[in-house]
């Protein structure tokens, strides 16, 4: 049915952009001690071995997360920086969002001296934050969707191991259809409704782009104050170019703030493979632009090494309509 398997791509440059943005957004939302509904419409397998045949065959993590683990942060990026996590070179300084992302990934590799062997996907990253001691008392909920039979089975096994009960649920169902039924989220005890939704399809079918835009439009009607994060590939295809433009229009029509971050790592020597992607966020935290403006140059300095033309990053944002 589907040929895409995230195991080949886990920890690549697209995951770095996606998960850095996701964690920075979630951290900000979690400053408020009221429960969040977290939805991952395209969850994947949940967690990945970086020494698996799939990861070794593609080598994508080797050019992504593995480089960030191994490379000290450049010293000229000093604003909004914190000491790098113990897993990085001593004394290096890193952007706080980048340092946090690397620290959370490092938790999945507790015994690792040398290269990390495990990379957590979006479900496990979100679960890691919602179960941190200060946050666990708040009782966020995580709803996961995955259609691929093998990845759905793997995800279920990983979720079972968390022993999270009804706090984390997984359904083998179309994630965009599943999302409809979850919005608006039910009110928490104090009456507040809060949700973060990650939409991260593999875009195997041309119609996926339009389906994502329709799902976001519908979600904004159901729950305009939700935080929506949409990953998209930057490839020479009209539908792919059109998606961030369409999302921007939808956010503006709904009067909501938006942010669009892109990362191009530069062409590969053989011209093959995905080299650029974007994260579009509707209702982003007000802190996100500054964090990504600071983090993405550091990420790019590391990931562009050995690549050809086209390396660039950008963060554009628009304010909510008063
Ligand atoms: N979000 C994951 C992460 O960041 O770790 C990666 C997800 S991967 C890019 C996309 C996943 O969507 C694949 O595992 C694929 O099998 C799944 N998928 C494809 N179509 C789907 C659909 N209609 N509903 C739910 N999952 C789908």
mmCIF file of C-alpha atoms and ligand atoms in Angstrom:
data_model
loop_
_atom_site.group_PDB
_atom_site.id
_atom_site.type_symbol
_atom_site.label_atom_id
_atom_site.label_comp_id
_atom_site.label_asym_id
_atom_site.label_seq_id
_atom_site.Cartn_x
_atom_site.Cartn_y
_atom_site.Cartn_z
ATOM 1 C CA UNK A 1 0.000 0.000 0.000
ATOM 2 C CA UNK A 2 2.661 2.538 1.106
ATOM 3 C CA UNK A 3 6.330 2.385 0.232
ATOM 4 C CA UNK A 4 7.521 5.130 2.631
ATOM 5 C CA UNK A 5 9.227 3.839 5.789
ATOM 6 C CA UNK A 6 10.494 6.461 8.193
ATOM 7 C CA UNK A 7 13.216 4.089 9.465
ATOM 8 C CA UNK A 8 15.313 5.086 6.423
ATOM 9 C CA UNK A 9 15.004 8.772 7.220
ATOM 10 C CA UNK A 10 14.895 8.983 11.037
ATOM 11 C CA UNK A 11 17.308 11.588 12.363
ATOM 12 C CA UNK A 12 17.933 13.217 8.978
ATOM 13 C CA UNK A 13 17.972 16.988 8.369
ATOM 14 C CA UNK A 14 14.182 17.062 7.961
ATOM 15 C CA UNK A 15 13.678 15.345 11.325
ATOM 16 C CA UNK A 16 16.133 17.795 12.895
ATOM 17 C CA UNK A 17 14.135 20.811 11.686
ATOM 18 C CA UNK A 18 10.820 19.162 12.553
ATOM 19 C CA UNK A 19 11.730 17.925 16.019
ATOM 20 C CA UNK A 20 13.685 21.040 17.010
ATOM 21 C CA UNK A 21 10.622 23.142 16.143
ATOM 22 C CA UNK A 22 8.224 20.691 17.779
ATOM 23 C CA UNK A 23 10.113 20.558 21.068
ATOM 24 C CA UNK A 24 10.675 24.333 21.251
ATOM 25 C CA UNK A 25 6.946 24.856 20.676
ATOM 26 C CA UNK A 26 5.901 22.226 23.193
ATOM 27 C CA UNK A 27 8.309 23.516 25.853
ATOM 28 C CA UNK A 28 6.705 26.916 25.590
ATOM 29 C CA UNK A 29 3.146 25.549 25.803
ATOM 30 C CA UNK A 30 4.129 23.491 28.825
ATOM 31 C CA UNK A 31 5.056 26.579 30.796
ATOM 32 C CA UNK A 32 1.353 26.823 31.544
ATOM 33 C CA UNK A 33 0.206 24.141 34.001
ATOM 34 C CA UNK A 34 -3.008 23.197 32.203
ATOM 35 C CA UNK A 35 -3.406 19.961 30.219
ATOM 36 C CA UNK A 36 -2.692 19.744 26.522
ATOM 37 C CA UNK A 37 -4.136 17.439 23.924
ATOM 38 C CA UNK A 38 -1.214 16.368 21.728
ATOM 39 C CA UNK A 39 -2.046 14.836 18.348
ATOM 40 C CA UNK A 40 0.399 13.213 15.915
ATOM 41 C CA UNK A 41 -1.580 12.487 12.730
ATOM 42 C CA UNK A 42 1.282 10.584 11.040
ATOM 43 C CA UNK A 43 3.201 9.066 13.909
ATOM 44 C CA UNK A 44 5.564 6.568 12.257
ATOM 45 C CA UNK A 45 7.026 3.710 14.313
ATOM 46 C CA UNK A 46 7.779 5.897 17.357
ATOM 47 C CA UNK A 47 11.473 5.138 17.825
ATOM 48 C CA UNK A 48 14.258 3.988 15.497
ATOM 49 C CA UNK A 49 17.577 2.159 15.656
ATOM 50 C CA UNK A 50 20.327 4.174 13.997
ATOM 51 C CA UNK A 51 22.373 0.990 13.566
ATOM 52 C CA UNK A 52 19.561 -0.795 11.694
ATOM 53 C CA UNK A 53 20.021 -1.892 8.086
ATOM 54 C CA UNK A 54 17.535 0.780 6.996
ATOM 55 C CA UNK A 55 19.392 3.634 8.698
ATOM 56 C CA UNK A 56 22.800 2.353 7.636
ATOM 57 C CA UNK A 57 21.670 1.901 4.036
ATOM 58 C CA UNK A 58 20.388 5.455 3.694
ATOM 59 C CA UNK A 59 23.088 7.078 5.849
ATOM 60 C CA UNK A 60 20.694 9.988 6.421
ATOM 61 C CA UNK A 61 21.039 10.127 10.210
ATOM 62 C CA UNK A 62 24.807 10.171 9.709
ATOM 63 C CA UNK A 63 24.378 13.459 7.885
ATOM 64 C CA UNK A 64 21.789 14.716 10.365
ATOM 65 C CA UNK A 65 21.500 14.056 14.089
ATOM 66 C CA UNK A 66 24.840 12.205 14.268
ATOM 67 C CA UNK A 67 26.676 15.315 13.072
ATOM 68 C CA UNK A 68 24.920 17.528 15.585
ATOM 69 C CA UNK A 69 25.857 15.105 18.354
ATOM 70 C CA UNK A 70 29.480 15.071 17.254
ATOM 71 C CA UNK A 71 30.070 18.716 16.363
ATOM 72 C CA UNK A 72 30.621 21.420 18.961
ATOM 73 C CA UNK A 73 28.415 24.475 18.444
ATOM 74 C CA UNK A 74 30.157 27.392 16.740
ATOM 75 C CA UNK A 75 31.256 30.037 19.197
ATOM 76 C CA UNK A 76 30.063 33.005 17.148
ATOM 77 C CA UNK A 77 26.413 32.258 17.917
ATOM 78 C CA UNK A 78 26.293 33.604 21.433
ATOM 79 C CA UNK A 79 22.827 35.044 21.769
ATOM 80 C CA UNK A 80 20.221 33.035 23.668
ATOM 81 C CA UNK A 81 22.811 30.347 24.250
ATOM 82 C CA UNK A 82 23.384 27.906 27.043
ATOM 83 C CA UNK A 83 26.213 25.450 27.716
ATOM 84 C CA UNK A 84 25.980 22.469 25.385
ATOM 85 C CA UNK A 85 24.713 19.181 26.882
ATOM 86 C CA UNK A 86 27.265 16.758 28.293
ATOM 87 C CA UNK A 87 26.962 14.705 25.129
ATOM 88 C CA UNK A 88 28.575 17.504 23.119
ATOM 89 C CA UNK A 89 32.033 18.961 23.336
ATOM 90 C CA UNK A 90 32.788 20.514 26.713
ATOM 91 C CA UNK A 91 32.582 24.272 26.818
ATOM 92 C CA UNK A 92 30.702 24.708 23.561
ATOM 93 C CA UNK A 93 27.748 27.088 23.604
ATOM 94 C CA UNK A 94 24.439 26.268 22.014
ATOM 95 C CA UNK A 95 21.087 27.802 21.391
ATOM 96 C CA UNK A 96 18.721 26.762 24.193
ATOM 97 C CA UNK A 97 16.233 25.050 21.848
ATOM 98 C CA UNK A 98 19.005 23.129 20.096
ATOM 99 C CA UNK A 99 20.617 22.153 23.392
ATOM 100 C CA UNK A 100 17.229 20.996 24.726
ATOM 101 C CA UNK A 101 16.529 18.921 21.602
ATOM 102 C CA UNK A 102 19.940 17.235 21.829
ATOM 103 C CA UNK A 103 19.496 16.630 25.550
ATOM 104 C CA UNK A 104 16.113 14.939 25.017
ATOM 105 C CA UNK A 105 17.531 12.711 22.248
ATOM 106 C CA UNK A 106 20.523 11.912 24.496
ATOM 107 C CA UNK A 107 18.116 10.568 27.157
ATOM 108 C CA UNK A 108 17.221 7.747 24.764
ATOM 109 C CA UNK A 109 20.897 6.832 24.576
ATOM 110 C CA UNK A 110 21.821 6.652 28.266
ATOM 111 C CA UNK A 111 24.731 4.262 27.960
ATOM 112 C CA UNK A 112 26.010 5.658 24.711
ATOM 113 C CA UNK A 113 29.627 6.636 24.667
ATOM 114 C CA UNK A 114 30.258 7.367 21.044
ATOM 115 C CA UNK A 115 27.587 7.559 18.385
ATOM 116 C CA UNK A 116 23.933 7.481 19.432
ATOM 117 C CA UNK A 117 22.167 4.268 18.451
ATOM 118 C CA UNK A 118 18.572 5.262 18.980
ATOM 119 C CA UNK A 119 16.537 8.129 17.596
ATOM 120 C CA UNK A 120 13.135 8.967 19.080
ATOM 121 C CA UNK A 121 10.385 9.895 16.639
ATOM 122 C CA UNK A 122 7.771 12.539 17.328
ATOM 123 C CA UNK A 123 5.532 10.305 19.539
ATOM 124 C CA UNK A 124 8.356 9.425 21.908
ATOM 125 C CA UNK A 125 9.716 12.980 21.949
ATOM 126 C CA UNK A 126 6.317 14.351 22.945
ATOM 127 C CA UNK A 127 5.885 11.591 25.505
ATOM 128 C CA UNK A 128 9.318 12.416 26.975
ATOM 129 C CA UNK A 129 8.254 16.000 27.658
ATOM 130 C CA UNK A 130 4.798 15.177 29.000
ATOM 131 C CA UNK A 131 6.257 12.731 31.529
ATOM 132 C CA UNK A 132 9.019 14.942 32.914
ATOM 133 C CA UNK A 133 8.516 15.111 36.702
ATOM 134 C CA UNK A 134 7.248 18.718 36.780
ATOM 135 C CA UNK A 135 4.856 18.105 33.894
ATOM 136 C CA UNK A 136 3.554 14.605 34.625
ATOM 137 C CA UNK A 137 1.175 15.970 37.289
ATOM 138 C CA UNK A 138 -0.662 17.967 34.611
ATOM 139 C CA UNK A 139 -1.858 14.867 32.676
ATOM 140 C CA UNK A 140 -1.483 15.819 29.041
ATOM 141 C CA UNK A 141 -2.883 13.314 26.570
ATOM 142 C CA UNK A 142 -1.228 12.014 23.388
ATOM 143 C CA UNK A 143 -3.257 10.676 20.426
ATOM 144 C CA UNK A 144 -1.320 8.911 17.682
ATOM 145 C CA UNK A 145 -2.333 7.772 14.200
ATOM 146 C CA UNK A 146 -0.343 5.542 11.860
ATOM 147 C CA UNK A 147 -1.622 3.654 8.807
ATOM 148 C CA UNK A 148 1.312 1.511 7.662
ATOM 149 C CA UNK A 149 0.711 -2.014 9.025
ATOM 150 C CA UNK A 150 4.336 -2.653 10.012
ATOM 151 C CA UNK A 151 4.947 0.770 11.518
ATOM 152 C CA UNK A 152 1.562 0.722 13.272
ATOM 153 C CA UNK A 153 2.475 -2.613 14.852
ATOM 154 C CA UNK A 154 5.896 -1.309 15.913
ATOM 155 C CA UNK A 155 4.340 1.876 17.291
ATOM 156 C CA UNK A 156 1.797 -0.112 19.296
ATOM 157 C CA UNK A 157 4.579 -2.221 20.810
ATOM 158 C CA UNK A 158 6.565 0.883 21.746
ATOM 159 C CA UNK A 159 3.499 2.549 23.247
ATOM 160 C CA UNK A 160 2.660 -0.592 25.246
ATOM 161 C CA UNK A 161 6.143 -0.464 26.748
ATOM 162 C CA UNK A 162 5.489 3.056 28.031
ATOM 163 C CA UNK A 163 2.737 1.641 30.241
ATOM 164 C CA UNK A 164 0.956 4.972 29.846
ATOM 165 C CA UNK A 165 -2.608 3.622 29.972
ATOM 166 C CA UNK A 166 -5.218 5.877 28.397
ATOM 167 C CA UNK A 167 -2.913 8.871 28.473
ATOM 168 C CA UNK A 168 -1.328 7.689 25.217
ATOM 169 C CA UNK A 169 -3.517 6.043 22.590
ATOM 170 C CA UNK A 170 -2.720 4.853 19.107
ATOM 171 C CA UNK A 171 -5.097 4.113 16.233
ATOM 172 C CA UNK A 172 -4.396 2.530 12.863
ATOM 173 C CA UNK A 173 -6.482 5.028 10.967
ATOM 174 C CA UNK A 174 -6.078 7.918 8.549
ATOM 175 C CA UNK A 175 -4.656 10.644 10.792
ATOM 176 C CA UNK A 176 -6.403 13.554 9.112
ATOM 177 C CA UNK A 177 -9.792 11.865 9.484
ATOM 178 C CA UNK A 178 -8.911 11.003 13.078
ATOM 179 C CA UNK A 179 -8.038 14.624 13.805
ATOM 180 C CA UNK A 180 -11.535 15.804 12.900
ATOM 181 C CA UNK A 181 -13.044 13.777 15.706
ATOM 182 C CA UNK A 182 -10.619 15.201 18.288
ATOM 183 C CA UNK A 183 -11.260 18.918 17.783
ATOM 184 C CA UNK A 184 -12.142 20.948 19.660
ATOM 185 C CA UNK A 185 -10.472 19.208 22.620
ATOM 186 C CA UNK A 186 -12.662 18.690 25.660
ATOM 187 C CA UNK A 187 -12.270 21.360 28.356
ATOM 188 C CA UNK A 188 -9.840 20.589 31.158
ATOM 189 C CA UNK A 189 -10.864 20.929 34.818
ATOM 190 C CA UNK A 190 -10.425 24.727 34.812
ATOM 191 C CA UNK A 191 -12.362 25.043 31.550
ATOM 192 C CA UNK A 192 -9.358 25.639 29.250
ATOM 193 C CA UNK A 193 -9.029 23.845 25.922
ATOM 194 C CA UNK A 194 -5.494 23.453 24.589
ATOM 195 C CA UNK A 195 -4.102 21.369 21.758
ATOM 196 C CA UNK A 196 -0.954 20.926 19.700
ATOM 197 C CA UNK A 197 -1.255 19.000 16.435
ATOM 198 C CA UNK A 198 1.688 17.687 14.406
ATOM 199 C CA UNK A 199 0.834 16.902 10.771
ATOM 200 C CA UNK A 200 3.757 15.065 9.212
ATOM 201 C CA UNK A 201 2.721 13.009 6.177
ATOM 202 C CA UNK A 202 5.098 11.280 3.792
ATOM 203 C CA UNK A 203 3.431 13.048 0.807
ATOM 204 C CA UNK A 204 3.649 9.888 -1.292
ATOM 205 C CA UNK A 205 0.515 10.805 -3.165
ATOM 206 C CA UNK A 206 0.107 14.149 -4.946
ATOM 207 C CA UNK A 207 -3.297 14.651 -3.347
ATOM 208 C CA UNK A 208 -1.736 14.580 0.157
ATOM 209 C CA UNK A 209 -0.840 18.285 -0.142
ATOM 210 C CA UNK A 210 -4.444 19.320 -0.752
ATOM 211 C CA UNK A 211 -5.662 16.977 1.989
ATOM 212 C CA UNK A 212 -3.323 18.606 4.502
ATOM 213 C CA UNK A 213 -4.558 22.098 3.570
ATOM 214 C CA UNK A 214 -8.188 20.942 3.848
ATOM 215 C CA UNK A 215 -7.508 19.347 7.235
ATOM 216 C CA UNK A 216 -5.889 22.543 8.545
ATOM 217 C CA UNK A 217 -8.766 24.653 7.252
ATOM 218 C CA UNK A 218 -11.251 22.349 8.963
ATOM 219 C CA UNK A 219 -9.184 22.271 12.177
ATOM 220 C CA UNK A 220 -9.056 26.076 12.330
ATOM 221 C CA UNK A 221 -12.843 26.185 12.021
ATOM 222 C CA UNK A 222 -13.254 23.656 14.809
ATOM 223 C CA UNK A 223 -10.547 25.034 17.068
ATOM 224 C CA UNK A 224 -8.931 28.285 15.962
ATOM 225 C CA UNK A 225 -6.581 28.587 18.939
ATOM 226 C CA UNK A 226 -4.916 25.195 18.467
ATOM 227 C CA UNK A 227 -1.222 25.090 17.648
ATOM 228 C CA UNK A 228 -0.751 23.355 14.291
ATOM 229 C CA UNK A 229 2.642 22.257 13.001
ATOM 230 C CA UNK A 230 2.880 21.025 9.424
ATOM 231 C CA UNK A 231 6.064 19.569 7.960
ATOM 232 C CA UNK A 232 6.466 19.800 4.185
ATOM 233 C CA UNK A 233 9.182 18.827 1.696
ATOM 234 C CA UNK A 234 10.754 21.489 -0.509
ATOM 235 C CA UNK A 235 10.899 19.770 -3.861
ATOM 236 C CA UNK A 236 10.302 20.897 -7.454
ATOM 237 C CA UNK A 237 6.629 20.037 -7.526
ATOM 238 C CA UNK A 238 3.834 22.637 -7.784
ATOM 239 C CA UNK A 239 1.787 21.056 -4.981
ATOM 240 C CA UNK A 240 4.782 21.213 -2.633
ATOM 241 C CA UNK A 241 5.476 24.891 -3.430
ATOM 242 C CA UNK A 242 1.813 25.656 -3.009
ATOM 243 C CA UNK A 243 1.309 24.118 0.438
ATOM 244 C CA UNK A 244 3.129 26.717 2.593
ATOM 245 C CA UNK A 245 1.483 29.501 0.576
ATOM 246 C CA UNK A 246 -1.926 27.938 1.135
ATOM 247 C CA UNK A 247 -1.252 27.487 4.863
ATOM 248 C CA UNK A 248 -0.223 31.123 5.138
ATOM 249 C CA UNK A 249 -3.464 32.194 3.477
ATOM 250 C CA UNK A 250 -5.496 29.964 5.801
ATOM 251 C CA UNK A 251 -3.776 31.391 8.884
ATOM 252 C CA UNK A 252 -4.278 34.964 7.661
ATOM 253 C CA UNK A 253 -7.942 34.355 6.807
ATOM 254 C CA UNK A 254 -8.478 32.974 10.302
ATOM 255 C CA UNK A 255 -6.625 35.964 11.797
ATOM 256 C CA UNK A 256 -4.024 33.685 13.388
ATOM 257 C CA UNK A 257 -0.266 34.184 13.786
ATOM 258 C CA UNK A 258 1.977 31.925 11.721
ATOM 259 C CA UNK A 259 5.634 30.995 11.275
ATOM 260 C CA UNK A 260 7.356 29.270 8.368
ATOM 261 C CA UNK A 261 10.863 27.868 8.954
ATOM 262 C CA UNK A 262 12.901 26.281 6.178
ATOM 263 C CA UNK A 263 16.215 24.462 6.078
ATOM 264 C CA UNK A 264 18.130 23.694 2.872
ATOM 265 C CA UNK A 265 21.306 21.727 3.518
ATOM 266 C CA UNK A 266 22.688 22.108 -0.012
ATOM 267 C CA UNK A 267 22.877 19.686 -2.906
ATOM 268 C CA UNK A 268 24.421 16.235 -2.527
ATOM 269 C CA UNK A 269 27.364 15.398 -4.787
ATOM 270 C CA UNK A 270 25.192 12.915 -6.706
ATOM 271 C CA UNK A 271 22.215 15.318 -6.745
ATOM 272 C CA UNK A 272 20.045 12.689 -5.055
ATOM 273 C CA UNK A 273 17.818 12.804 -2.004
ATOM 274 C CA UNK A 274 15.707 15.386 -0.226
ATOM 275 C CA UNK A 275 17.792 18.455 0.582
ATOM 276 C CA UNK A 276 15.240 20.892 1.970
ATOM 277 C CA UNK A 277 12.057 21.020 4.011
ATOM 278 C CA UNK A 278 9.916 23.387 5.990
ATOM 279 C CA UNK A 279 7.860 23.564 9.152
ATOM 280 C CA UNK A 280 4.767 25.732 9.070
ATOM 281 C CA UNK A 281 3.341 26.628 12.469
ATOM 282 C CA UNK A 282 -0.035 28.247 13.084
ATOM 283 C CA UNK A 283 -0.373 29.995 16.455
ATOM 284 C CA UNK A 284 3.358 29.659 17.220
ATOM 285 C CA UNK A 285 4.712 30.691 20.610
ATOM 286 C CA UNK A 286 5.938 34.302 20.511
ATOM 287 C CA UNK A 287 9.407 33.009 21.462
ATOM 288 C CA UNK A 288 9.736 30.595 18.527
ATOM 289 C CA UNK A 289 11.005 32.933 15.823
ATOM 290 C CA UNK A 290 13.905 34.226 17.894
ATOM 291 C CA UNK A 291 14.848 30.708 18.981
ATOM 292 C CA UNK A 292 14.876 29.367 15.422
ATOM 293 C CA UNK A 293 16.633 32.475 14.063
ATOM 294 C CA UNK A 294 19.398 31.629 16.484
ATOM 295 C CA UNK A 295 19.360 27.812 16.179
ATOM 296 C CA UNK A 296 19.059 27.277 12.422
ATOM 297 C CA UNK A 297 22.378 28.933 11.458
ATOM 298 C CA UNK A 298 24.093 26.657 13.989
ATOM 299 C CA UNK A 299 22.302 23.606 12.586
ATOM 300 C CA UNK A 300 23.101 24.592 9.015
ATOM 301 C CA UNK A 301 26.805 25.223 9.756
ATOM 302 C CA UNK A 302 26.993 21.591 10.820
ATOM 303 C CA UNK A 303 24.745 19.901 8.282
ATOM 304 C CA UNK A 304 25.945 21.726 5.156
ATOM 305 C CA UNK A 305 29.486 20.408 5.436
ATOM 306 C CA UNK A 306 30.449 18.508 2.299
ATOM 307 C CA UNK A 307 27.264 19.584 0.492
ATOM 308 C CA UNK A 308 27.032 21.700 -2.638
ATOM 309 C CA UNK A 309 25.059 24.774 -3.609
ATOM 310 C CA UNK A 310 21.803 25.970 -2.100
ATOM 311 C CA UNK A 311 22.472 25.765 1.657
ATOM 312 C CA UNK A 312 20.204 28.285 3.398
ATOM 313 C CA UNK A 313 17.730 28.732 6.205
ATOM 314 C CA UNK A 314 14.842 31.108 6.752
ATOM 315 C CA UNK A 315 12.224 31.931 9.341
ATOM 316 C CA UNK A 316 9.288 34.068 8.247
ATOM 317 C CA UNK A 317 6.432 34.971 10.525
ATOM 318 C CA UNK A 318 3.188 36.897 10.538
ATOM 319 C CA UNK A 319 1.225 38.341 13.453
ATOM 320 C CA UNK A 320 -2.322 37.544 14.465
ATOM 321 C CA UNK A 321 -4.979 39.990 13.279
ATOM 322 C CA UNK A 322 -6.091 42.200 16.142
HETATM 323 N N1 LIG B 1 5.928 11.960 12.639
HETATM 324 C C1 LIG B 1 6.966 10.944 12.608
HETATM 325 C C2 LIG B 1 8.178 11.478 13.336
HETATM 326 O O1 LIG B 1 8.432 12.685 13.277
HETATM 327 O O2 LIG B 1 8.873 10.694 13.985
HETATM 328 C C3 LIG B 1 7.341 10.539 11.210
HETATM 329 C C4 LIG B 1 6.171 10.228 10.325
HETATM 330 S S1 LIG B 1 6.574 9.752 8.676
HETATM 331 C C5 LIG B 1 7.205 11.198 7.958
HETATM 332 C C6 LIG B 1 4.962 9.654 7.968
HETATM 333 C C7 LIG B 1 4.186 8.443 8.424
HETATM 334 O O3 LIG B 1 2.828 8.598 8.015
HETATM 335 C C8 LIG B 1 4.647 7.129 7.819
HETATM 336 O O4 LIG B 1 4.968 6.244 8.858
HETATM 337 C C9 LIG B 1 3.435 6.618 7.042
HETATM 338 O O5 LIG B 1 3.274 5.222 7.104
HETATM 339 C C10 LIG B 1 2.296 7.314 7.746
HETATM 340 N N2 LIG B 1 1.083 7.537 6.959
HETATM 341 C C11 LIG B 1 0.928 7.693 5.622
HETATM 342 N N3 LIG B 1 -0.337 8.019 5.328
HETATM 343 C C12 LIG B 1 -1.009 8.087 6.506
HETATM 344 C C13 LIG B 1 -2.345 8.430 6.866
HETATM 345 N N4 LIG B 1 -3.241 8.746 5.939
HETATM 346 N N5 LIG B 1 -2.676 8.449 8.168
HETATM 347 C C14 LIG B 1 -1.763 8.131 9.124
HETATM 348 N N6 LIG B 1 -0.480 7.788 8.847
HETATM 349 C C15 LIG B 1 -0.104 7.776 7.556
#
